[in-house]
């Protein structure tokens, strides 16, 4: 996983950043392929983008509504209007960077990703 992309200013590109990390590509490449720019990545568009890149994923989000859960090895977390990536006990966020402690009260839902072989 190329975490160097997190050093850029990625505000408004949270879903695109998650996909870029998963696919080992630049955020710019994801934006171009999905035609989805800053502040435009909704949940539906995230699913469409994952499908575009043929990312093996769960059919739907699992909702926890702020309760602590045991996350799968790789998943995209959905907070209130924000996405971040979780992989092997580490969180990757386009705003906060890389961290291991997480406030589960912010978590609304998560989408399991079966992409371990690419990372």
Short mmCIF file of N, CA and C in Angstrom, two decimals:
data_model
loop_
_atom_site.label_atom_id
_atom_site.label_comp_id
_atom_site.label_asym_id
_atom_site.label_seq_id
_atom_site.Cartn_x
_atom_site.Cartn_y
_atom_site.Cartn_z
N UNK A 1 0.85 -1.18 0.00
CA UNK A 1 0.00 0.00 0.00
C UNK A 1 0.89 1.24 0.00
N UNK A 2 0.61 2.13 -0.90
CA UNK A 2 1.40 3.35 -1.03
C UNK A 2 0.79 4.45 -0.17
N UNK A 3 1.25 4.54 1.07
CA UNK A 3 0.69 5.55 1.99
C UNK A 3 1.26 6.94 1.73
N UNK A 4 2.23 7.08 0.84
CA UNK A 4 2.81 8.39 0.52
C UNK A 4 1.75 9.34 -0.02
N UNK A 5 0.70 8.80 -0.63
CA UNK A 5 -0.35 9.69 -1.16
C UNK A 5 -1.05 10.46 -0.06
N UNK A 6 -0.98 9.98 1.18
CA UNK A 6 -1.63 10.67 2.28
C UNK A 6 -0.93 11.97 2.65
N UNK A 7 0.26 12.21 2.11
CA UNK A 7 0.99 13.45 2.37
C UNK A 7 0.43 14.63 1.57
N UNK A 8 -0.44 14.34 0.60
CA UNK A 8 -1.05 15.39 -0.22
C UNK A 8 -2.23 16.03 0.50
N UNK A 9 -2.69 17.17 -0.03
CA UNK A 9 -3.93 17.76 0.46
C UNK A 9 -5.08 17.02 -0.21
N UNK A 10 -5.78 16.20 0.54
CA UNK A 10 -6.83 15.34 -0.02
C UNK A 10 -8.21 15.66 0.55
N UNK A 11 -8.40 16.86 1.07
CA UNK A 11 -9.71 17.22 1.62
C UNK A 11 -10.78 17.10 0.53
N UNK A 12 -11.89 16.44 0.90
CA UNK A 12 -12.99 16.26 -0.04
C UNK A 12 -12.80 15.05 -0.95
N UNK A 13 -11.75 14.29 -0.74
CA UNK A 13 -11.46 13.14 -1.59
C UNK A 13 -11.31 11.85 -0.76
N UNK A 14 -12.14 11.69 0.24
CA UNK A 14 -11.99 10.55 1.15
C UNK A 14 -12.24 9.20 0.48
N UNK A 15 -13.32 9.06 -0.23
CA UNK A 15 -13.62 7.79 -0.90
C UNK A 15 -12.61 7.49 -1.98
N UNK A 16 -12.22 8.52 -2.72
CA UNK A 16 -11.24 8.37 -3.78
C UNK A 16 -9.89 7.92 -3.20
N UNK A 17 -9.54 8.46 -2.03
CA UNK A 17 -8.30 8.08 -1.36
C UNK A 17 -8.34 6.62 -0.94
N UNK A 18 -9.46 6.16 -0.40
CA UNK A 18 -9.59 4.75 0.00
C UNK A 18 -9.34 3.84 -1.20
N UNK A 19 -9.94 4.17 -2.33
CA UNK A 19 -9.78 3.35 -3.53
C UNK A 19 -8.35 3.42 -4.04
N UNK A 20 -7.74 4.60 -4.03
CA UNK A 20 -6.36 4.74 -4.47
C UNK A 20 -5.43 3.87 -3.62
N UNK A 21 -5.65 3.86 -2.31
CA UNK A 21 -4.84 3.02 -1.43
C UNK A 21 -5.05 1.54 -1.74
N UNK A 22 -6.29 1.15 -1.93
CA UNK A 22 -6.60 -0.25 -2.23
C UNK A 22 -5.99 -0.71 -3.55
N UNK A 23 -6.01 0.17 -4.54
CA UNK A 23 -5.58 -0.19 -5.89
C UNK A 23 -4.12 0.16 -6.17
N UNK A 24 -3.43 0.78 -5.21
CA UNK A 24 -2.04 1.20 -5.40
C UNK A 24 -1.91 2.12 -6.61
N UNK A 25 -2.76 3.12 -6.64
CA UNK A 25 -2.72 4.10 -7.72
C UNK A 25 -2.88 5.50 -7.12
N UNK A 26 -2.76 6.51 -7.94
CA UNK A 26 -2.89 7.87 -7.42
C UNK A 26 -4.37 8.26 -7.28
N UNK A 27 -4.61 9.23 -6.42
CA UNK A 27 -5.96 9.76 -6.25
C UNK A 27 -6.42 10.40 -7.55
N UNK A 28 -5.52 11.05 -8.25
CA UNK A 28 -5.86 11.68 -9.53
C UNK A 28 -6.38 10.65 -10.53
N UNK A 29 -5.74 9.47 -10.56
CA UNK A 29 -6.18 8.40 -11.47
C UNK A 29 -7.58 7.93 -11.12
N UNK A 30 -7.87 7.84 -9.83
CA UNK A 30 -9.20 7.41 -9.37
C UNK A 30 -10.24 8.46 -9.77
N UNK A 31 -9.93 9.72 -9.54
CA UNK A 31 -10.85 10.81 -9.90
C UNK A 31 -11.15 10.78 -11.39
N UNK A 32 -10.12 10.62 -12.19
CA UNK A 32 -10.29 10.60 -13.65
C UNK A 32 -11.14 9.41 -14.08
N UNK A 33 -10.87 8.23 -13.55
CA UNK A 33 -11.60 7.01 -13.95
C UNK A 33 -13.06 7.04 -13.51
N UNK A 34 -13.30 7.60 -12.32
CA UNK A 34 -14.66 7.59 -11.77
C UNK A 34 -15.46 8.84 -12.14
N UNK A 35 -14.75 9.86 -12.64
CA UNK A 35 -15.38 11.16 -12.94
C UNK A 35 -16.07 11.72 -11.69
N UNK A 36 -15.42 11.51 -10.56
CA UNK A 36 -15.98 11.90 -9.26
C UNK A 36 -14.94 12.74 -8.53
N UNK A 37 -15.15 14.05 -8.50
CA UNK A 37 -14.19 14.97 -7.91
C UNK A 37 -14.43 15.27 -6.44
N UNK A 38 -13.83 16.33 -5.97
CA UNK A 38 -13.90 16.74 -4.56
C UNK A 38 -15.34 16.86 -4.07
N UNK A 39 -15.59 16.24 -2.92
CA UNK A 39 -16.90 16.35 -2.28
C UNK A 39 -18.03 15.64 -2.99
N UNK A 40 -17.72 14.81 -3.95
CA UNK A 40 -18.77 14.17 -4.76
C UNK A 40 -18.97 12.68 -4.49
N UNK A 41 -18.16 12.06 -3.61
CA UNK A 41 -18.23 10.62 -3.41
C UNK A 41 -19.27 10.25 -2.36
N UNK A 42 -20.43 9.87 -2.83
CA UNK A 42 -21.50 9.39 -1.94
C UNK A 42 -21.31 7.88 -1.72
N UNK A 43 -22.13 7.30 -0.89
CA UNK A 43 -22.09 5.86 -0.68
C UNK A 43 -22.35 5.10 -1.97
N UNK A 44 -23.34 5.53 -2.72
CA UNK A 44 -23.68 4.86 -3.98
C UNK A 44 -22.53 4.96 -4.98
N UNK A 45 -21.92 6.14 -5.05
CA UNK A 45 -20.80 6.33 -5.97
C UNK A 45 -19.57 5.54 -5.53
N UNK A 46 -19.41 5.37 -4.22
CA UNK A 46 -18.31 4.54 -3.71
C UNK A 46 -18.48 3.10 -4.20
N UNK A 47 -19.69 2.57 -4.08
CA UNK A 47 -19.97 1.20 -4.54
C UNK A 47 -19.71 1.10 -6.05
N UNK A 48 -20.16 2.09 -6.82
CA UNK A 48 -19.94 2.08 -8.27
C UNK A 48 -18.45 2.12 -8.60
N UNK A 49 -17.69 2.93 -7.87
CA UNK A 49 -16.25 3.03 -8.11
C UNK A 49 -15.54 1.72 -7.77
N UNK A 50 -15.93 1.10 -6.67
CA UNK A 50 -15.33 -0.19 -6.30
C UNK A 50 -15.62 -1.23 -7.38
N UNK A 51 -16.84 -1.20 -7.91
CA UNK A 51 -17.20 -2.13 -8.98
C UNK A 51 -16.40 -1.83 -10.25
N UNK A 52 -16.21 -0.55 -10.55
CA UNK A 52 -15.44 -0.16 -11.73
C UNK A 52 -14.03 -0.74 -11.68
N UNK A 53 -13.42 -0.73 -10.49
CA UNK A 53 -12.08 -1.25 -10.31
C UNK A 53 -12.07 -2.75 -9.95
N UNK A 54 -13.23 -3.37 -10.02
CA UNK A 54 -13.41 -4.80 -9.76
C UNK A 54 -12.88 -5.21 -8.38
N UNK A 55 -13.21 -4.40 -7.39
CA UNK A 55 -12.82 -4.69 -6.01
C UNK A 55 -13.84 -5.67 -5.43
N UNK A 56 -13.34 -6.79 -4.95
CA UNK A 56 -14.19 -7.80 -4.33
C UNK A 56 -14.64 -7.27 -2.97
N UNK A 57 -15.93 -7.09 -2.81
CA UNK A 57 -16.47 -6.45 -1.59
C UNK A 57 -17.74 -7.15 -1.15
N UNK A 58 -18.15 -6.85 0.08
CA UNK A 58 -19.44 -7.34 0.58
C UNK A 58 -20.56 -6.67 -0.23
N UNK A 59 -21.71 -7.26 -0.24
CA UNK A 59 -22.85 -6.72 -0.98
C UNK A 59 -23.36 -5.40 -0.41
N UNK A 60 -23.29 -5.26 0.91
CA UNK A 60 -23.78 -4.03 1.52
C UNK A 60 -23.01 -3.70 2.79
N UNK A 61 -23.21 -2.49 3.24
CA UNK A 61 -22.58 -2.01 4.47
C UNK A 61 -23.17 -2.74 5.68
N UNK A 62 -22.34 -2.90 6.71
CA UNK A 62 -22.82 -3.40 8.00
C UNK A 62 -22.88 -2.20 8.93
N UNK A 63 -24.05 -1.96 9.47
CA UNK A 63 -24.26 -0.79 10.32
C UNK A 63 -24.03 -1.14 11.79
N UNK A 64 -23.27 -0.30 12.47
CA UNK A 64 -23.01 -0.49 13.89
C UNK A 64 -23.48 0.69 14.72
N UNK A 65 -23.71 1.82 14.07
CA UNK A 65 -24.22 3.04 14.70
C UNK A 65 -23.47 3.44 15.98
N UNK A 66 -22.15 3.52 15.87
CA UNK A 66 -21.34 4.02 16.97
C UNK A 66 -20.91 3.01 18.01
N UNK A 67 -21.33 1.77 17.86
CA UNK A 67 -20.91 0.73 18.82
C UNK A 67 -19.60 0.12 18.34
N UNK A 68 -18.74 -0.23 19.31
CA UNK A 68 -17.47 -0.85 18.95
C UNK A 68 -17.74 -2.23 18.36
N UNK A 69 -17.05 -2.55 17.28
CA UNK A 69 -17.20 -3.83 16.61
C UNK A 69 -15.81 -4.39 16.29
N UNK A 70 -15.77 -5.69 16.02
CA UNK A 70 -14.53 -6.29 15.54
C UNK A 70 -14.56 -6.17 14.02
N UNK A 71 -13.68 -5.37 13.50
CA UNK A 71 -13.65 -5.11 12.07
C UNK A 71 -12.97 -6.26 11.31
N UNK A 72 -13.40 -6.51 10.08
CA UNK A 72 -12.69 -7.49 9.26
C UNK A 72 -11.29 -6.98 8.93
N UNK A 73 -10.45 -7.82 8.40
CA UNK A 73 -9.07 -7.45 8.12
C UNK A 73 -8.94 -6.21 7.24
N UNK A 74 -9.84 -6.07 6.27
CA UNK A 74 -9.82 -4.91 5.39
C UNK A 74 -11.25 -4.43 5.16
N UNK A 75 -11.48 -3.13 5.35
CA UNK A 75 -12.81 -2.57 5.12
C UNK A 75 -12.73 -1.05 4.96
N UNK A 76 -13.78 -0.52 4.38
CA UNK A 76 -13.93 0.94 4.29
C UNK A 76 -14.94 1.34 5.35
N UNK A 77 -14.55 2.28 6.20
CA UNK A 77 -15.42 2.76 7.26
C UNK A 77 -16.19 3.98 6.78
N UNK A 78 -17.43 4.05 7.20
CA UNK A 78 -18.26 5.20 6.87
C UNK A 78 -18.62 5.93 8.15
N UNK A 79 -18.17 7.17 8.22
CA UNK A 79 -18.57 8.03 9.32
C UNK A 79 -19.67 8.93 8.76
N UNK A 80 -19.99 9.98 9.41
CA UNK A 80 -21.04 10.89 8.93
C UNK A 80 -20.51 11.71 7.76
N UNK A 81 -20.69 11.21 6.52
CA UNK A 81 -20.22 11.91 5.33
C UNK A 81 -18.74 11.78 5.06
N UNK A 82 -18.08 10.79 5.63
CA UNK A 82 -16.63 10.62 5.48
C UNK A 82 -16.29 9.13 5.40
N UNK A 83 -15.32 8.79 4.54
CA UNK A 83 -14.84 7.41 4.41
C UNK A 83 -13.36 7.34 4.78
N UNK A 84 -12.98 6.23 5.39
CA UNK A 84 -11.57 5.95 5.63
C UNK A 84 -11.34 4.45 5.51
N UNK A 85 -10.10 4.07 5.33
CA UNK A 85 -9.75 2.68 5.10
C UNK A 85 -9.16 2.06 6.36
N UNK A 86 -9.53 0.82 6.62
CA UNK A 86 -8.96 0.05 7.72
C UNK A 86 -8.32 -1.19 7.11
N UNK A 87 -7.07 -1.45 7.48
CA UNK A 87 -6.38 -2.63 6.98
C UNK A 87 -5.42 -3.15 8.03
N UNK A 88 -5.62 -4.38 8.47
CA UNK A 88 -4.73 -5.05 9.43
C UNK A 88 -4.44 -4.17 10.65
N UNK A 89 -5.48 -3.74 11.32
CA UNK A 89 -5.40 -2.99 12.58
C UNK A 89 -4.89 -1.55 12.45
N UNK A 90 -4.81 -1.03 11.23
CA UNK A 90 -4.36 0.34 11.03
C UNK A 90 -5.43 1.10 10.22
N UNK A 91 -5.65 2.35 10.59
CA UNK A 91 -6.62 3.21 9.92
C UNK A 91 -5.88 4.20 9.02
N UNK A 92 -6.42 4.40 7.82
CA UNK A 92 -5.83 5.31 6.83
C UNK A 92 -6.89 6.33 6.46
N UNK A 93 -6.61 7.58 6.79
CA UNK A 93 -7.58 8.66 6.62
C UNK A 93 -6.96 9.78 5.80
N UNK A 94 -7.70 10.30 4.83
CA UNK A 94 -7.16 11.37 3.98
C UNK A 94 -6.94 12.67 4.74
N UNK A 95 -7.53 12.82 5.90
CA UNK A 95 -7.35 14.04 6.70
C UNK A 95 -6.38 13.81 7.87
N UNK A 96 -6.60 12.74 8.63
CA UNK A 96 -5.81 12.49 9.85
C UNK A 96 -4.54 11.69 9.61
N UNK A 97 -4.41 11.05 8.45
CA UNK A 97 -3.21 10.25 8.18
C UNK A 97 -3.38 8.81 8.62
N UNK A 98 -2.31 8.23 9.15
CA UNK A 98 -2.27 6.83 9.55
C UNK A 98 -2.28 6.75 11.07
N UNK A 99 -3.14 5.91 11.63
CA UNK A 99 -3.23 5.78 13.09
C UNK A 99 -3.80 4.42 13.48
N UNK A 100 -3.68 4.06 14.75
CA UNK A 100 -4.17 2.76 15.21
C UNK A 100 -5.26 2.87 16.28
N UNK A 101 -5.43 4.03 16.89
CA UNK A 101 -6.51 4.22 17.86
C UNK A 101 -7.68 4.91 17.17
N UNK A 102 -8.88 4.39 17.39
CA UNK A 102 -10.04 4.91 16.67
C UNK A 102 -11.21 5.12 17.63
N UNK A 103 -11.94 6.21 17.44
CA UNK A 103 -13.12 6.52 18.23
C UNK A 103 -14.34 5.90 17.53
N UNK A 104 -14.75 4.72 17.98
CA UNK A 104 -15.84 3.99 17.34
C UNK A 104 -17.19 4.71 17.42
N UNK A 105 -17.30 5.73 18.27
CA UNK A 105 -18.56 6.47 18.33
C UNK A 105 -18.82 7.22 17.02
N UNK A 106 -17.77 7.43 16.21
CA UNK A 106 -17.90 8.11 14.92
C UNK A 106 -18.33 7.16 13.80
N UNK A 107 -18.18 5.86 14.02
CA UNK A 107 -18.43 4.87 12.98
C UNK A 107 -19.93 4.61 12.81
N UNK A 108 -20.41 4.80 11.60
CA UNK A 108 -21.81 4.53 11.27
C UNK A 108 -21.95 3.13 10.69
N UNK A 109 -21.03 2.78 9.76
CA UNK A 109 -21.09 1.49 9.09
C UNK A 109 -19.73 1.17 8.48
N UNK A 110 -19.58 -0.08 8.04
CA UNK A 110 -18.35 -0.46 7.34
C UNK A 110 -18.68 -1.45 6.23
N UNK A 111 -17.80 -1.47 5.23
CA UNK A 111 -17.96 -2.34 4.08
C UNK A 111 -16.73 -3.24 4.00
N UNK A 112 -16.93 -4.54 4.12
CA UNK A 112 -15.81 -5.47 4.06
C UNK A 112 -15.26 -5.54 2.64
N UNK A 113 -13.93 -5.50 2.56
CA UNK A 113 -13.22 -5.57 1.28
C UNK A 113 -12.37 -6.84 1.28
N UNK A 114 -12.44 -7.59 0.20
CA UNK A 114 -11.64 -8.81 0.06
C UNK A 114 -10.56 -8.54 -0.98
N UNK A 115 -9.60 -7.72 -0.63
CA UNK A 115 -8.59 -7.27 -1.58
C UNK A 115 -7.18 -7.48 -1.04
N UNK A 116 -7.03 -8.32 -0.06
CA UNK A 116 -5.76 -8.47 0.65
C UNK A 116 -4.61 -8.78 -0.30
N UNK A 117 -4.85 -9.60 -1.33
CA UNK A 117 -3.76 -9.99 -2.23
C UNK A 117 -3.15 -8.82 -3.01
N UNK A 118 -3.84 -7.72 -3.18
CA UNK A 118 -3.33 -6.57 -3.95
C UNK A 118 -2.55 -5.59 -3.09
N UNK A 119 -2.65 -5.70 -1.78
CA UNK A 119 -2.07 -4.67 -0.92
C UNK A 119 -0.66 -4.98 -0.50
#
